[in-house]
Structures are given as structure tokens and as C-alpha cells.
Coordinates of C-alpha atoms and ligand atoms in Angstrom, one line a residue:
M1 CA 149.6 145.4 50.8
S2 CA 152.1 142.5 50.8
E3 CA 154.8 142.7 53.4
E4 CA 158.4 142.9 52.1
I5 CA 160.4 139.9 53.0
K6 CA 163.6 140.8 54.9
L7 CA 166.5 138.9 53.4
A8 CA 169.8 138.0 55.1
A9 CA 172.2 141.0 55.1
N10 CA 174.6 139.3 52.7
E11 CA 171.9 139.2 50.0
Y12 CA 171.9 143.0 49.9
I13 CA 175.7 143.1 49.9
K14 CA 175.7 140.8 46.9
T15 CA 173.0 142.8 45.1
R16 CA 174.8 146.1 45.5
S17 CA 178.2 144.7 44.7
N18 CA 178.0 144.9 40.9
Y19 CA 179.0 141.3 40.5
L20 CA 181.4 141.1 43.4
R21 CA 183.2 144.4 42.8
G22 CA 182.0 146.6 45.6
T23 CA 184.7 148.9 46.8
L24 CA 187.4 146.2 46.9
A25 CA 189.8 147.8 44.3
E26 CA 189.7 151.2 46.1
E27 CA 190.2 149.7 49.5
L28 CA 193.2 147.6 48.4
S29 CA 195.0 150.7 47.4
D30 CA 194.3 152.5 50.7
L31 CA 197.3 151.5 52.8
T32 CA 196.4 153.7 55.8
T33 CA 194.8 150.7 57.3
G34 CA 195.5 146.9 57.2
A35 CA 191.8 146.2 57.2
I36 CA 188.9 146.4 54.8
C37 CA 185.3 147.4 55.5
E38 CA 182.6 144.9 56.5
D39 CA 180.9 144.7 53.2
S40 CA 184.3 144.1 51.5
Q41 CA 185.1 141.4 54.1
Q42 CA 182.1 139.5 52.8
L43 CA 182.8 140.2 49.2
I44 CA 186.5 139.3 49.3
K45 CA 185.5 135.7 50.2
F46 CA 184.2 135.2 46.7
H47 CA 187.7 136.1 45.5
G48 CA 189.2 133.4 47.8
S49 CA 190.4 135.4 50.8
Y50 CA 189.3 136.1 54.4
M51 CA 190.4 139.0 56.5
Q52 CA 191.7 137.6 59.8
D53 CA 193.8 138.7 62.8
D54 CA 196.3 136.9 64.9
R55 CA 194.3 135.9 67.9
D56 CA 197.4 135.0 70.0
M57 CA 198.4 138.7 69.7
R58 CA 195.1 140.2 70.7
P59 CA 195.7 140.5 74.5
T60 CA 199.1 142.2 74.0
R61 CA 197.8 144.5 71.3
R62 CA 194.8 145.4 73.4
K63 CA 197.0 146.2 76.4
H64 CA 199.0 148.6 74.2
K65 CA 195.9 150.0 72.7
L66 CA 196.9 148.8 69.3
D67 CA 194.5 147.8 66.5
K68 CA 194.3 144.0 65.8
A69 CA 197.1 142.4 63.8
Y70 CA 195.2 142.1 60.6
S71 CA 196.2 139.9 57.8
F72 CA 194.6 137.8 55.1
M73 CA 194.2 134.1 54.5
I74 CA 194.2 133.1 50.8
R75 CA 192.6 129.8 49.7
I76 CA 193.8 128.4 46.3
R77 CA 191.4 126.2 44.4
V78 CA 192.8 122.9 43.1
P79 CA 189.9 121.1 41.3
G80 CA 190.2 117.4 42.0
G81 CA 193.2 118.1 44.1
V82 CA 195.7 117.9 41.2
S83 CA 198.5 120.4 41.1
T84 CA 201.9 120.3 39.4
S85 CA 205.5 120.5 40.7
E86 CA 205.7 124.1 39.5
Q87 CA 202.6 125.0 41.5
W88 CA 203.9 123.3 44.6
I89 CA 207.2 125.2 44.3
E90 CA 205.2 128.5 43.9
M91 CA 203.1 127.7 47.0
D92 CA 206.3 127.2 48.9
R93 CA 207.8 130.4 47.7
L94 CA 204.7 132.5 48.4
A95 CA 204.5 131.1 51.9
D96 CA 208.1 132.2 52.5
T97 CA 207.8 135.5 50.7
Y98 CA 204.4 136.8 51.8
G99 CA 203.0 134.3 54.3
N100 CA 203.8 132.7 57.6
Q101 CA 206.6 130.5 56.1
D102 CA 204.2 127.5 56.0
F103 CA 201.1 126.5 54.1
K104 CA 198.1 124.4 54.8
L105 CA 196.6 121.5 52.8
T106 CA 192.9 121.8 53.5
T107 CA 190.1 119.3 54.0
R108 CA 188.8 120.1 50.6
Q109 CA 192.0 119.5 48.6
A110 CA 193.0 123.2 48.4
Y111 CA 196.0 125.2 49.5
Q112 CA 195.8 127.9 52.1
L113 CA 198.3 130.7 52.9
H114 CA 198.0 132.6 56.1
G115 CA 199.3 135.9 57.3
I116 CA 199.4 137.9 54.0
I117 CA 199.3 141.6 54.8
K118 CA 197.0 143.8 52.8
S119 CA 199.8 145.5 50.8
N120 CA 200.9 142.0 49.6
L121 CA 197.5 140.6 48.8
K122 CA 197.3 141.6 45.2
Q123 CA 200.8 140.5 44.3
T124 CA 200.3 137.2 46.0
I125 CA 197.0 136.5 44.0
K126 CA 198.7 137.6 40.8
D127 CA 201.6 135.2 41.4
I128 CA 199.2 132.4 42.1
N129 CA 197.5 133.1 38.8
S130 CA 200.8 133.1 37.0
V131 CA 201.2 129.4 37.7
A132 CA 197.7 128.7 36.4
M133 CA 195.9 128.4 39.7
D134 CA 193.3 130.8 41.0
T135 CA 191.4 131.7 44.1
I136 CA 188.1 132.8 42.7
A137 CA 185.2 130.9 44.3
A138 CA 187.5 129.2 46.8
C139 CA 185.1 130.8 49.3
G140 CA 181.8 132.7 49.1
D141 CA 178.2 131.8 48.2
V142 CA 179.2 129.8 45.1
N143 CA 180.4 126.4 44.2
R144 CA 183.7 125.8 46.0
N145 CA 186.7 123.6 45.1
V146 CA 185.3 120.4 43.5
M147 CA 186.9 117.4 45.2
C148 CA 187.8 114.0 43.6
T149 CA 189.3 110.9 45.1
P150 CA 193.0 111.5 44.6
N151 CA 194.3 108.0 44.4
P152 CA 194.1 106.8 40.8
Y153 CA 194.4 103.1 41.5
L154 CA 191.5 102.3 39.1
S155 CA 193.0 104.3 36.2
E156 CA 190.2 104.6 33.8
V157 CA 187.4 105.1 36.3
H158 CA 189.5 107.6 38.1
A159 CA 190.5 109.5 34.9
T160 CA 186.8 109.9 34.0
S161 CA 185.9 111.0 37.6
L162 CA 188.7 113.5 37.7
K163 CA 187.8 114.9 34.3
I164 CA 184.1 115.3 35.4
S165 CA 185.1 117.0 38.6
Q166 CA 187.3 119.5 36.7
E167 CA 184.6 120.1 34.1
I168 CA 182.0 120.7 36.8
S169 CA 184.5 123.1 38.5
D170 CA 185.0 125.0 35.2
H171 CA 181.3 125.1 34.4
L172 CA 180.3 126.5 37.8
T173 CA 183.1 129.1 38.1
P174 CA 181.7 132.6 38.4
Q175 CA 181.9 134.6 35.1
T176 CA 182.2 138.1 36.5
G177 CA 185.1 140.1 35.2
A178 CA 185.6 141.5 38.8
Y179 CA 188.3 139.0 39.6
H180 CA 190.4 139.9 36.6
E181 CA 189.8 143.6 37.1
I182 CA 190.7 143.7 40.8
W183 CA 193.6 141.2 41.0
L184 CA 195.1 140.9 37.6
D185 CA 194.8 144.4 36.3
G186 CA 192.3 143.3 33.7
E187 CA 190.4 145.7 31.5
K188 CA 187.3 147.0 33.1
V189 CA 184.4 145.3 31.3
E190 CA 181.4 147.3 30.5
S191 CA 179.1 144.4 31.2
S192 CA 175.6 143.8 29.9
K193 CA 174.8 143.2 33.6
E194 CA 172.0 140.6 33.4
E195 CA 174.2 138.2 31.3
V196 CA 177.3 138.3 33.4
E197 CA 176.4 135.3 35.6
P198 CA 174.3 133.0 33.5
I199 CA 174.1 130.3 36.2
Y200 CA 174.2 132.3 39.5
G201 CA 172.5 135.6 38.7
K202 CA 173.5 138.7 40.6
T203 CA 172.8 137.4 44.1
Y204 CA 174.7 134.1 43.5
L205 CA 173.7 131.2 45.8
P206 CA 172.1 131.5 49.2
R207 CA 175.2 130.1 50.8
K208 CA 178.4 128.1 50.0
F209 CA 178.0 125.0 47.9
K210 CA 180.2 122.0 47.9
I211 CA 180.7 119.1 45.4
A212 CA 182.7 115.9 45.5
V213 CA 183.3 112.9 43.3
A214 CA 184.3 109.6 44.9
V215 CA 185.6 106.4 43.4
P216 CA 184.5 103.5 45.6
P217 CA 185.6 101.7 47.7
H218 CA 187.3 105.0 48.8
N219 CA 185.1 107.6 50.3
D220 CA 188.2 109.7 51.1
V221 CA 186.4 112.9 49.9
D222 CA 183.6 112.2 52.5
I223 CA 180.8 112.5 49.9
Y224 CA 178.1 112.4 52.6
A225 CA 179.3 115.8 53.9
N226 CA 178.8 117.6 50.6
D227 CA 175.9 119.5 49.2
L228 CA 176.1 117.5 46.0
S229 CA 178.2 114.4 45.2
F230 CA 178.8 111.9 42.6
I231 CA 179.7 108.2 43.3
A232 CA 181.5 106.6 40.3
I233 CA 179.9 103.3 39.2
E234 CA 182.3 100.9 37.6
K235 CA 181.6 98.2 35.1
D236 CA 184.3 96.2 33.3
G237 CA 187.0 98.7 34.4
K238 CA 185.1 101.7 33.0
C239 CA 183.0 104.4 34.6
I240 CA 179.5 104.1 33.4
G241 CA 178.1 107.0 35.4
F242 CA 177.5 108.2 38.9
N243 CA 175.0 107.9 41.8
V244 CA 173.9 111.4 42.7
A245 CA 173.7 112.4 46.4
V246 CA 172.4 115.7 47.8
G247 CA 172.0 117.4 51.1
G248 CA 175.1 116.6 53.1
G249 CA 176.7 119.1 55.4
M250 CA 178.4 119.5 58.8
G251 CA 178.0 123.0 60.1
T252 CA 175.9 123.4 63.2
T253 CA 175.6 126.0 66.0
H254 CA 175.8 125.0 69.7
G255 CA 172.4 125.5 71.2
D256 CA 170.5 126.0 68.0
V257 CA 168.1 123.1 67.3
N258 CA 167.4 124.4 63.8
T259 CA 170.9 123.6 62.7
F260 CA 172.4 120.1 62.5
P261 CA 174.9 118.0 60.5
R262 CA 173.3 115.9 57.8
A263 CA 174.4 112.9 55.8
A264 CA 173.5 113.2 52.1
D265 CA 170.7 111.2 50.4
I266 CA 171.2 109.4 47.1
I267 CA 168.5 110.6 44.7
G268 CA 169.4 108.6 41.6
F269 CA 172.0 107.8 38.9
C270 CA 173.2 109.8 35.9
T271 CA 175.4 108.9 33.0
V272 CA 178.9 110.4 32.6
E273 CA 177.6 112.7 29.8
Q274 CA 174.8 114.0 32.1
A275 CA 177.0 114.7 35.2
V276 CA 177.8 118.4 34.4
D277 CA 174.2 119.1 33.5
V278 CA 173.0 117.4 36.7
A279 CA 175.5 119.5 38.8
E280 CA 174.2 122.7 37.1
K281 CA 170.5 121.9 37.7
V282 CA 171.0 120.9 41.3
V283 CA 172.8 124.3 41.8
L284 CA 169.8 126.0 40.1
V285 CA 167.3 124.3 42.3
Q286 CA 169.3 125.5 45.3
R287 CA 169.6 129.0 43.8
D288 CA 165.8 129.2 43.4
F289 CA 164.6 127.4 46.5
G290 CA 167.4 127.7 49.1
C291 CA 166.7 129.9 52.1
R292 CA 167.8 133.6 51.6
T293 CA 166.4 135.0 54.8
E294 CA 168.4 133.2 57.4
R295 CA 172.1 132.3 56.6
K296 CA 172.2 129.6 59.2
R297 CA 169.5 127.7 57.3
A298 CA 170.7 128.6 53.8
R299 CA 172.6 125.4 52.9
L300 CA 171.2 122.9 50.5
K301 CA 170.9 120.3 53.3
Y302 CA 168.1 122.3 54.8
T303 CA 166.4 122.6 51.4
V304 CA 166.5 118.8 51.2
E305 CA 165.5 118.4 54.8
D306 CA 162.5 120.8 54.6
H307 CA 161.1 119.6 51.2
G308 CA 162.3 116.0 51.3
A309 CA 164.7 114.1 49.0
D310 CA 161.8 112.9 46.7
W311 CA 160.8 116.5 46.1
F312 CA 164.4 117.5 45.5
R313 CA 164.8 114.7 42.9
A314 CA 161.5 115.6 41.2
K315 CA 162.5 119.3 41.1
T316 CA 166.0 118.5 39.7
E317 CA 164.4 116.3 37.0
E318 CA 162.0 119.1 36.1
Y319 CA 165.0 121.4 35.6
L320 CA 166.8 118.7 33.7
G321 CA 163.9 117.8 31.5
Y322 CA 164.6 114.1 31.9
K323 CA 164.6 111.5 34.7
L324 CA 167.5 110.3 36.7
Q325 CA 167.9 106.5 36.8
D326 CA 167.6 104.6 40.0
E327 CA 170.7 104.4 42.2
K328 CA 173.2 101.6 41.4
A329 CA 174.9 99.3 43.9
Y330 CA 178.3 100.4 45.3
E331 CA 180.3 99.9 48.5
F332 CA 182.6 102.2 50.5
T333 CA 185.1 100.7 52.9
S334 CA 186.7 103.8 54.5
N335 CA 187.1 107.5 54.4
G336 CA 190.8 107.6 55.2
D337 CA 193.9 107.8 53.0
T338 CA 196.2 104.9 52.0
Y339 CA 199.8 105.9 52.7
G340 CA 203.2 105.1 51.1
W341 CA 203.8 103.6 47.7
M342 CA 200.9 102.4 45.5
K343 CA 200.8 101.3 41.9
D344 CA 197.8 101.9 39.7
D345 CA 196.5 99.5 37.0
S346 CA 198.3 101.5 34.3
G347 CA 201.7 100.8 36.0
H348 CA 202.4 104.2 37.5
Y349 CA 203.5 104.7 41.1
H350 CA 202.1 107.1 43.6
F351 CA 203.3 107.9 47.1
C352 CA 201.1 109.3 49.8
F353 CA 202.8 111.4 52.5
F354 CA 201.4 111.8 56.0
I355 CA 201.1 115.5 56.8
E356 CA 200.0 116.1 60.3
G357 CA 197.1 118.6 60.3
G358 CA 197.9 119.3 56.7
R359 CA 200.5 121.9 57.7
V360 CA 203.5 121.9 55.4
I361 CA 206.2 123.4 57.6
D362 CA 209.8 122.9 58.6
T363 CA 210.6 122.4 62.3
P364 CA 214.1 121.9 63.8
N365 CA 213.5 118.1 63.8
Y366 CA 211.6 117.6 60.6
Q367 CA 212.4 119.3 57.3
L368 CA 209.0 118.4 55.7
K369 CA 208.6 121.6 53.7
T370 CA 212.2 121.5 52.4
G371 CA 212.0 117.8 51.6
L372 CA 208.8 118.1 49.5
L373 CA 210.2 121.2 47.8
E374 CA 213.4 119.2 46.8
I375 CA 211.2 116.5 45.3
A376 CA 209.2 119.0 43.3
K377 CA 212.4 120.7 42.1
A378 CA 214.0 117.5 41.0
H379 CA 210.9 116.2 39.2
S380 CA 209.0 118.8 37.2
D381 CA 206.7 116.2 35.5
I382 CA 205.1 114.7 38.6
E383 CA 201.8 115.7 40.2
F384 CA 201.1 116.8 43.8
R385 CA 197.6 115.5 44.5
L386 CA 196.1 117.0 47.7
T387 CA 193.8 114.7 49.7
A388 CA 190.7 115.6 51.6
N389 CA 192.4 114.2 54.7
Q390 CA 195.0 117.0 54.5
N391 CA 197.7 114.8 53.1
V392 CA 199.6 114.9 49.7
L393 CA 200.1 112.1 47.2
I394 CA 202.8 112.5 44.6
S395 CA 201.7 110.9 41.4
N396 CA 202.5 109.6 37.9
I397 CA 205.9 108.2 38.8
D398 CA 207.7 105.7 36.6
E399 CA 210.0 102.9 37.8
A400 CA 213.2 105.0 37.3
K401 CA 211.9 108.0 39.1
K402 CA 210.6 105.9 42.0
A403 CA 214.2 105.1 43.1
Q404 CA 215.3 108.7 42.9
I405 CA 212.3 109.9 44.9
Q406 CA 212.9 107.2 47.5
T407 CA 216.4 108.6 48.0
L408 CA 215.0 112.0 48.8
I409 CA 212.3 110.5 51.0
N410 CA 215.1 108.7 53.0
Q411 CA 217.3 111.8 53.0
Y412 CA 214.6 114.0 54.6
K413 CA 213.0 111.1 56.6
L414 CA 209.7 112.1 55.0
E415 CA 206.8 110.4 56.7
D416 CA 204.5 107.8 55.1
G417 CA 202.8 107.5 58.5
S418 CA 204.2 104.0 59.2
T419 CA 206.1 105.1 62.3
H420 CA 202.8 106.4 63.7
S421 CA 199.8 104.8 65.2
A422 CA 196.9 104.2 62.8
L423 CA 194.9 106.6 65.0
R424 CA 197.3 109.4 64.2
R425 CA 197.2 108.5 60.5
S426 CA 193.4 108.7 60.6
A427 CA 193.2 112.1 62.2
I428 CA 191.9 115.4 60.9
A429 CA 192.2 118.7 62.7
C430 CA 190.9 122.0 61.4
V431 CA 193.0 125.2 61.5
A432 CA 191.2 126.9 64.5
L433 CA 193.5 129.1 66.6
P434 CA 195.3 131.4 66.1
T435 CA 193.9 132.5 62.6
C436 CA 190.3 131.3 62.6
A437 CA 188.0 134.0 63.8
L438 CA 185.3 131.5 64.7
A439 CA 187.4 129.1 66.9
L440 CA 186.1 128.5 70.4
A441 CA 188.9 126.1 71.3
E442 CA 192.3 124.8 69.9
S443 CA 192.4 122.1 67.3
E444 CA 195.4 121.8 64.9
R445 CA 197.7 122.8 67.7
Y446 CA 196.0 120.5 70.2
L447 CA 195.2 117.2 68.5
P448 CA 198.8 115.9 68.0
G449 CA 199.5 116.2 71.8
L450 CA 196.2 114.5 72.6
I451 CA 197.1 111.6 70.3
D452 CA 200.5 111.4 72.1
K453 CA 198.5 110.5 75.2
F454 CA 196.3 108.0 73.3
D455 CA 199.3 106.2 71.8
P456 CA 200.6 104.3 74.8
I457 CA 197.0 103.3 75.7
L458 CA 196.5 101.9 72.2
N459 CA 199.8 100.1 72.4
R460 CA 198.9 98.5 75.7
L461 CA 195.6 97.4 74.3
G462 CA 197.1 96.1 71.0
L463 CA 195.0 98.7 69.1
E464 CA 197.9 100.6 67.5
D465 CA 197.0 99.3 64.0
E466 CA 193.2 100.1 64.3
S467 CA 192.5 103.0 62.0
I468 CA 189.9 104.7 64.2
T469 CA 188.9 108.0 62.5
I470 CA 189.5 110.8 65.0
R471 CA 188.6 114.4 64.2
M472 CA 188.8 117.6 66.1
T473 CA 187.5 121.1 65.3
G474 CA 187.7 124.3 67.2
C475 CA 184.0 125.0 66.8
P476 CA 180.8 123.3 65.5
N477 CA 181.1 124.6 61.9
G478 CA 182.7 121.3 61.2
C479 CA 185.7 122.1 58.9
G480 CA 187.4 118.8 59.8
R481 CA 184.1 117.0 59.2
P482 CA 183.9 116.0 62.9
F483 CA 180.4 114.5 62.7
L484 CA 181.8 111.8 60.5
G485 CA 184.5 110.8 63.0
E486 CA 184.4 107.6 65.0
I487 CA 185.7 109.7 67.8
A488 CA 185.3 113.5 67.5
F489 CA 186.0 116.6 69.7
V490 CA 184.2 119.8 68.8
G491 CA 185.3 123.0 70.6
R492 CA 182.7 124.3 73.0
G493 CA 184.9 127.0 74.7
P494 CA 188.5 127.4 75.8
D495 CA 189.9 123.9 76.6
K496 CA 186.3 122.4 76.5
Y497 CA 185.1 120.0 73.9
N498 CA 181.9 118.2 73.1
V499 CA 182.7 114.5 72.5
Y500 CA 181.0 112.6 69.7
L501 CA 181.2 108.9 69.0
G502 CA 180.0 106.3 66.6
A503 CA 180.3 107.4 63.0
G504 CA 180.6 104.8 60.4
H505 CA 184.2 103.9 59.3
D506 CA 183.1 104.3 55.7
G507 CA 181.9 107.9 56.3
Q508 CA 178.2 107.1 55.8
R509 CA 176.8 107.3 59.3
L510 CA 177.0 110.5 61.5
N511 CA 178.2 110.1 65.1
K512 CA 176.3 111.1 68.2
L513 CA 176.9 113.4 71.1
Y514 CA 178.5 111.4 74.0
R515 CA 179.5 114.1 76.5
E516 CA 179.3 117.9 76.6
A517 CA 181.9 120.5 77.4
V518 CA 184.6 118.0 78.5
P519 CA 187.8 119.7 79.7
G520 CA 190.9 118.7 77.8
D521 CA 192.4 116.9 80.7
D522 CA 189.3 114.7 81.1
I523 CA 189.3 113.4 77.6
I524 CA 191.6 110.5 78.1
P525 CA 189.9 109.2 81.3
L526 CA 186.6 109.4 79.4
I527 CA 187.6 107.5 76.3
E528 CA 190.2 105.0 77.8
P529 CA 187.5 102.7 79.3
L530 CA 185.7 102.5 76.0
L531 CA 188.9 101.6 74.2
E532 CA 189.5 98.9 76.8
D533 CA 186.0 97.5 76.2
Y534 CA 186.6 97.6 72.5
A535 CA 189.9 95.7 72.8
A536 CA 188.3 93.1 74.9
E537 CA 184.9 92.7 73.2
K538 CA 185.1 93.7 69.6
E539 CA 184.0 91.2 67.0
E540 CA 186.2 90.2 64.0
G541 CA 186.7 93.2 61.8
E542 CA 184.4 95.4 63.9
H543 CA 185.3 99.1 63.7
F544 CA 185.2 101.3 66.8
G545 CA 182.3 103.4 65.6
D546 CA 180.2 100.3 65.0
F547 CA 181.2 98.9 68.3
V548 CA 180.1 101.9 70.4
I549 CA 176.7 101.8 68.6
R550 CA 176.3 98.0 69.1
K551 CA 177.1 98.4 72.8
N552 CA 174.6 101.2 73.1
Y553 CA 177.0 103.5 75.0
I554 CA 175.5 106.6 73.5
A555 CA 171.9 105.7 74.1
A556 CA 172.8 104.9 77.7
T557 CA 174.4 108.3 78.1
L558 CA 171.4 110.1 76.5
R559 CA 169.2 108.6 79.2
G560 CA 171.7 109.3 81.9
A561 CA 170.9 111.8 84.7
D562 CA 173.9 113.8 83.7
F563 CA 172.7 114.5 80.2
H564 CA 170.9 117.8 80.4
D565 CA 171.2 119.2 76.9
N566 CA 168.4 117.9 74.8
I567 CA 169.5 120.1 71.9
A568 CA 172.0 117.8 70.5
E569 CA 169.7 114.8 71.0
E570 CA 167.0 116.5 68.9
A571 CA 169.5 117.5 66.3
F572 CA 171.0 114.1 66.0
A573 CA 167.6 112.3 65.9
K574 CA 167.3 113.7 62.4
Ligands
SRM601 FE1 185.5 125.7 56.9 C1 184.3 128.7 57.9 C2 188.6 126.7 57.4 C3 186.5 123.0 55.3 C4 182.3 124.3 57.3 N1 186.3 127.4 57.5 C5 185.7 128.6 57.8 C6 186.7 129.7 58.1 C7 186.8 130.5 56.7 C8 186.3 130.7 59.2 C9 185.6 132.0 58.9 O1 184.5 131.9 58.3 O2 186.0 133.0 59.4 C10 187.9 128.9 58.4 C11 189.3 129.6 58.1 C12 190.3 129.1 59.1 C13 191.6 129.5 58.8 O3 192.3 130.3 59.6 O4 192.2 129.0 57.8 C14 187.6 127.6 57.7 N2 187.2 125.0 56.3 C15 188.4 125.5 56.7 C16 189.5 124.6 56.3 C17 190.8 125.3 55.9 C18 189.8 123.6 57.4 C19 191.0 122.8 57.4 O5 191.7 122.8 58.4 O6 191.4 122.2 56.3 C20 188.9 123.9 55.1 C21 189.0 124.6 53.8 C22 188.3 123.8 52.7 C23 188.5 124.3 51.4 O7 189.7 124.2 50.9 O8 187.6 124.8 50.7 C24 187.4 123.9 55.6 N3 184.5 124.0 56.3 C25 185.2 122.9 55.7 C26 184.4 121.8 55.8 C27 184.7 120.4 55.3 C28 184.3 120.1 53.9 O9 183.9 121.1 53.2 O10 184.5 119.0 53.4 C29 183.2 122.2 56.4 C30 182.0 121.2 56.7 C31 181.2 120.9 55.5 C32 180.1 121.8 55.3 O11 180.3 122.9 54.6 O12 179.0 121.6 55.8 C33 183.3 123.6 56.7 N4 183.6 126.4 57.5 C34 182.5 125.7 57.6 C35 181.4 126.5 58.1 C36 180.0 126.1 58.4 C37 179.1 126.2 57.3 C38 177.7 125.9 57.6 O13 177.0 125.3 56.8 O14 177.2 126.3 58.6 C39 182.0 127.8 58.3 C40 181.3 129.0 58.9 C41 180.5 129.7 57.9 O15 180.5 129.5 56.7 O16 179.8 130.6 58.4 C42 183.4 127.7 57.9
SF4_602 FE1 187.5 127.6 62.4 FE2 185.5 126.2 63.4 FE3 186.3 125.8 60.9 FE4 187.8 125.0 62.9 S1 185.7 124.3 62.5 S2 188.5 126.1 61.1 S3 187.5 126.6 64.4 S4 185.4 127.7 61.6

């Protein structure tokens, strides 16, 4: 008798959910509690929301024997990162009306609202949909927000890449009527169940799935961190197709050698016309061969790692019914953003603002949120393009508007980053505390202060214009893509960080563990000598990540007597 395979718990939740319905509708109308049940906490992710609680308030509430301060985070999809002035204005309003009076620009070109209480959740999602944005598949075991290089400097190639990213997004959006029924008071559809999700089927994917499209030389969407990505190949100013990369991902678990970050492999090239089909077939291969027994091993990167990239290419080609072409030459130069005014080759202007930590907020000294709102209100026909480095680029501006916008930029002293060190301009911090349930340490609230301490050192060493990518996350899930930072800090416990060094400045090479569980106060003394060496010994044009690898600092540490955790060594050997 064959033994029944025990699947991961979420597989059963998906199976019995009737295409993501579960008991969500009933629970939303029960206002005797601000929470929802555990199954619903998993299901609501597919609808773009997470149940959270304010972790800062936990001790006080515990002391007074109160339940946790529950609220919901809502993630709003923005395929390719392109939103309108109207949508920006609505995000601002929703943050003030239902949220925490601020909103977050995420590392995947989406918006996030925090602090929405259960009784306001439905109205907030309705309002989001009323400005032609949605939240379905912003989270959950499905394809998430599809990213695309936001800077349209190569107009034609960019236009094609953006169009493809939006077509892929549309094609892979779940078809279930549950979203409309629950949030938009849509008619209940008596579905012919087996047909409702033609691509995903009733158990969707084994795990989240992420796609990005990059236009070289910018790797600002960090394609090597994605399950699937497309690298635009240009010839004579036109996009002739894409290199296809699979198997990237960041998430890992401290102490678990079976989990590791992985940089994607390029498996071939497809034409523009084939791209949506390729995306679908890669998703289908992962649907059919991805691990459904252990969620920690369920990402596509493990399917590629376990079977090999050649197997993955062959399987994809089998599903496609045709062969991919061989990869074409391309070059990335950085994974950061370019700030300030830019002009594309069709003559339009774009301006990239520096938004520290992606948090759009007013403070007594800096009216960032108000300033951006005033720009959106004054110019209804411009775009707000979110970047994967948590910044925003306003776009499609003609000569006349440029001057008017510059007046508002001056009035509100809006930052193009030029008053900051290049290190700060090249930083990413994930949300972490107080909203993220998984945070082991601070991140968004901590990194700016840490950079304050780095700045005088960089000035002293003449390194203030070196755009060293620095990334911090509150845990090893990797939401700020820390394993692609030239310097990275990954939360290990309260005020303790694992320190990683040596990623490629172009985002192609992962970094390596340098020191474990470093207390916050010890970070500067640990890194300062390396920066001094770098200032004294770097070669012309050499990036910090390349320098630490050339100097073998990390290998030396790995052999050092104080290195006692071989877990990371094994993981990073891959
Ligand atoms: Fe993430 C989980 C925030 C980009 C890997 N991520 C979470 C949750 C939802 C925590 C949770 O499960 O309870 C975080 C919510 C915090 C909060 O309070 O808002 C969270 N992730 C974020 C954002 C908002 C970070 C940011 O500061 O911008 C990013 C939202 C992206 C979006 O718009 O869709 C975000 N997360 C990423 C990225 C970067 C990327 O995709 O380019 C990664 C690494 C890439 C990857 O997926 O491998 C990432 N998040 C994770 C993981 C680890 C997944 C894994 O394979 O193990 C988790 C945990 C999980 O899924 O179990 C996670
Ligand atoms: Fe939370 Fe960890 Fe992601 Fe940071 S990296 S947002 S702490 S899950």
C-alpha cells in the first residue's frame, strides 16, 4: 500500500478554500474581534493583505492583559511600477484616512499601507480598486507584482519591456471570482470549479513567485534575486527579445543549511512575442515540480538547484513545444537608481526623488509627503514610477512642466539625494519593526542612524561619492535583497546583525558572511578599517564589493579561529 505524502499545511488550506474564499467574507463582518483565524491569515495574503500587530505595543498590552493591537497591512500591486497622479493622491488619502498617515514604497515597486483596522479593510480595498489599482496576488502563492526598470531612458526598448511586464502580470493574475465577491461586493459566481484557475489550478503555486524585467545597463530591479526574469536585448534602438533567467531568491533561515540565497541562472533567449508564453510555462514547471511538502524548500530556486539549470531549460522547452535560443551578450553596470533630472531619447524629462527607506511621510523638518502630493495635484498627467530601490521617479514631463515642478521641488526642499553621501543614496532597508511579524532586529528605523555614523568616516577617507550598496534587513528572509549588497546587515536577534560583504556592484554576485551576530555598536569599528584599506588600496574604478573579494578578507575570516558557524559557509559555497 503506498504511503500518503504529507503536504505542507498551506496546501490543505488552499485546497479547502474554494479558490481563496475560505471564511474570509464571514470573518470580515464579525467585528467582535480585530483578528481573523489562522487559515484566513494565510488566505488573505492572496488578496494582498497581512494580519499584523504593533510590536512596540506588545509589552504594555501584555502588562494590561490586553489582546495584541491587531491591524492589517495592504500591499497594492503596481505592475512595472507605473502609477498615475490620481493613484498617488489616493494612496496619500488612504494613508491619512485609514492607515498610519504614511505609506511605504516597497522593494518590488508596490505601495504598502500599514495599520488598517479590520473594520476599514474592505472600504480601503474598494477605494484602491476605484482608482484602477488592485491588491490581488500582491502576496500569496502566486505570481507577485511584476517589476520593470522604471527609468525609460532608452524609450523604445523600455516601452517594449514595460508592455511585456504588464502583459505578464495580467496573464498570471488569478482568475478566481473570490476577490470581487469579498472586497467589491461582486456577484457570487457559481463556478465550474476546475476551470476557474486555468494556469494555477486549485492549489496555486507551491510558494510565492517573482518576475522582473530589466533594461541593461540598469539592473535596478535586481533580476538575479527573482524566480524568473527577462533581460532586454537591444539592437539598433529596438528590443529584439530577452535573455531568460531562473532560480534567483534571497530568503534563508539562520541555522538551516537547506536554505540559502541564490543568484539566478540564464537559461536562454526568447523573442518579444514569446515572452508571455515563456513566463507561463516557467510558472507551470514550478507548479508541477516545485516542492509542496516543505514550504522552506518550495521556491523555484530550489527546483533549479535540485534538478539543475539544464534540466529546467529542457523542461521549460518541453512545455513550450519549442527551443529557447542561446543567451545573448549584455552588460549590467549597477543595481542602484539614478537620481535627479534625466531626459529620455524621446525628449521627455524624469525626476527621481530619494526616499529614505521608501517611507513617504511628513516630519517636522521635511514635508516629503505633502510636497509629493502637491506635485501630483498640480500635474494630473504625469506618472509616479516606483523603483525597486524604494524611490519614486516622476515621469513623462515636458519642458514647460519641468520648470513648474522644479518650483515645487524647491519650495518643499524635496531630495534628489545630492545632499547625501552616495552610501545613503545606495541603501535599502526593509520594513522590520514594528509591523513585521518576522523581524528579529530593527532595520528601517535603524539604518539611517547607522549611515549617520558612516558619513564622517567616508568624508575623511574621500569616499563620500562611492556608491557602495548597503542593505539591511531585520531577518534573513531578505526583503531588502541583502545578499546582493556590497555591505549588508541581516538581523540575528535584538541589536545583533550578521555582516555580509562582497556582492557585485552590478547585482550579479552574492555576498558572503563576514561576521556573525555583531552588536549594533560594534558595526562601525568592524567596517571602518576595511573602508580605510579600500580608500588607500583600491584600483581605478574598483567597487568595494570587488575589493573585499580581491583582498580575500572573507576567506581569511572563514579560516579564522573565531569563525565557528559553518552553516553559512556551506550555504554560500553554493
Ligand atoms: Fe518580503 C515576508 C515585506 C520584498 C522575501 N516580507 C514578508 C512580510 C510579509 C512578513 C510576513 O510574512 O509576515 C513582510 C511585511 C513587513 C511589513 O510590515 O510590511 C515583508 N518584502 C517586504 C517588503 C515590503 C520590504 C520592503 O521594505 O520593501 C517588500 C514588498 C515587496 C512587494 O511589493 O511585493 C518585500 N521579500 C521581498 C523581497 C525582495 C524582492 O522580492 O525583490 C524578498 C527576497 C526575494 C525572494 O523572495 O527571495 C522577500 N518576504 C520574503 C520572505 C522569504 C521568502 C523565502 O523564499 O523564504 C518572507 C517570509 C515568507 O515568505 O515566509 C517575506
Ligand atoms: Fe520582515 Fe524580515 Fe522581510 Fe525585513 S526581511 S520585512 S524583518 S520578513
